[in-house]
């Protein structure tokens, strides 16, 4: 059975519309490829008590939790403090991280910068050759930055730490000129007969070559292909669109 995951997006800038969130697409794709089921995403403000409470709930209910945002040097970067509170641990200065900060910044290093080296007691640091700045891990919680460029760079370095016994999820698409109303009944019938896969329907309004994309997700390619064949059988030939993935 696939492990489950949740994400906690931290930042007033997301909730006020100042910044468009873009990290979840990257995280979802990465976990999908590893066979880990991302099942919930929560957005919360920069508040220690709120973050700690949301994190406590998520880490009890899901196998893995990923936080993003709030790990910088300013007053509203409170994620490490909130994570420590959620676990009932104190913050402690990590010499390895302090040295990394001092080396990177040289004479520009301030006590504000060094606050980023204060981590929940017992945290593990995961680094890679590509990204020297480590990812902080506390039990089943992975603390990631909010900056999309850095977030994306860090994900590949976590693959070996996240990889388990699960088979990766696979996906197959069927394109059609039908609308969703025409597809609702046959989709329900196919979904009921092929419960080992997940079937989704995604309409588009800006394409002339198809109107709905159907996806079949699962871990067994034969099960996926059987469900795709069943779906195609319901679609009139003149409304079935052949497209290369």
mmCIF file of N, CA and C in Angstrom, residues 18 20 23 45 70 85 94 97 116 151 154 160 176 191 194 210 217 219 233-234 238:
data_model
loop_
_atom_site.group_PDB
_atom_site.id
_atom_site.type_symbol
_atom_site.label_atom_id
_atom_site.label_comp_id
_atom_site.label_asym_id
_atom_site.label_seq_id
_atom_site.Cartn_x
_atom_site.Cartn_y
_atom_site.Cartn_z
ATOM 1 N N UNK A 18 -0.140 37.878 -2.848
ATOM 2 C CA UNK A 18 1.056 38.588 -3.299
ATOM 3 C C UNK A 18 1.969 37.676 -4.116
ATOM 4 N N UNK A 20 2.135 33.779 -6.128
ATOM 5 C CA UNK A 20 1.398 32.618 -6.625
ATOM 6 C C UNK A 20 2.148 31.348 -6.241
ATOM 7 N N UNK A 23 4.973 25.518 -5.867
ATOM 8 C CA UNK A 23 5.781 24.378 -5.443
ATOM 9 C C UNK A 23 5.010 23.065 -5.419
ATOM 10 N N UNK A 45 -0.984 30.809 7.782
ATOM 11 C CA UNK A 45 -0.258 32.079 7.894
ATOM 12 C C UNK A 45 1.008 31.904 8.737
ATOM 13 N N UNK A 70 8.974 30.086 5.025
ATOM 14 C CA UNK A 70 9.223 30.544 6.379
ATOM 15 C C UNK A 70 10.528 30.115 7.007
ATOM 16 N N UNK A 85 8.129 23.671 18.281
ATOM 17 C CA UNK A 85 6.995 23.674 19.204
ATOM 18 C C UNK A 85 6.076 22.483 18.955
ATOM 19 N N UNK A 94 23.017 24.889 15.326
ATOM 20 C CA UNK A 94 23.698 23.750 14.703
ATOM 21 C C UNK A 94 25.027 24.238 14.128
ATOM 22 N N UNK A 97 25.641 24.049 10.315
ATOM 23 C CA UNK A 97 24.887 25.008 9.522
ATOM 24 C C UNK A 97 25.411 26.428 9.742
ATOM 25 N N UNK A 116 19.130 31.322 11.027
ATOM 26 C CA UNK A 116 18.750 30.202 10.164
ATOM 27 C C UNK A 116 19.448 28.907 10.563
ATOM 28 N N UNK A 151 13.428 25.283 -4.038
ATOM 29 C CA UNK A 151 12.559 24.138 -3.764
ATOM 30 C C UNK A 151 12.763 23.058 -4.824
ATOM 31 N N UNK A 154 16.066 21.162 -4.602
ATOM 32 C CA UNK A 154 16.233 20.266 -3.465
ATOM 33 C C UNK A 154 15.541 18.917 -3.650
ATOM 34 N N UNK A 160 16.341 9.464 -2.773
ATOM 35 C CA UNK A 160 16.818 8.238 -2.146
ATOM 36 C C UNK A 160 16.320 8.111 -0.709
ATOM 37 N N UNK A 176 -10.824 13.097 -25.997
ATOM 38 C CA UNK A 176 -12.102 12.963 -26.684
ATOM 39 C C UNK A 176 -12.728 14.325 -26.978
ATOM 40 N N UNK A 191 -15.120 3.000 -13.806
ATOM 41 C CA UNK A 191 -14.481 3.162 -12.499
ATOM 42 C C UNK A 191 -14.932 2.081 -11.527
ATOM 43 N N UNK A 194 -13.185 -1.177 -12.509
ATOM 44 C CA UNK A 194 -11.719 -1.134 -12.453
ATOM 45 C C UNK A 194 -11.305 -0.319 -11.228
ATOM 46 N N UNK A 210 -9.360 18.705 -28.879
ATOM 47 C CA UNK A 210 -10.097 17.848 -27.953
ATOM 48 C C UNK A 210 -10.801 18.717 -26.918
ATOM 49 N N UNK A 217 -4.829 6.445 -13.684
ATOM 50 C CA UNK A 217 -3.616 6.354 -12.876
ATOM 51 C C UNK A 217 -3.626 5.057 -12.071
ATOM 52 N N UNK A 219 -0.634 1.685 -10.473
ATOM 53 C CA UNK A 219 0.728 1.152 -10.396
ATOM 54 C C UNK A 219 0.952 -0.042 -11.311
ATOM 55 N N UNK A 233 -13.853 2.170 -25.518
ATOM 56 C CA UNK A 233 -14.973 1.448 -26.121
ATOM 57 C C UNK A 233 -16.287 2.218 -25.996
ATOM 58 N N UNK A 234 -16.386 3.091 -24.999
ATOM 59 C CA UNK A 234 -17.600 3.871 -24.790
ATOM 60 C C UNK A 234 -17.655 5.132 -25.653
ATOM 61 N N UNK A 238 -15.891 8.851 -33.946
ATOM 62 C CA UNK A 238 -15.684 10.186 -34.480
ATOM 63 C C UNK A 238 -15.374 11.216 -33.399
#
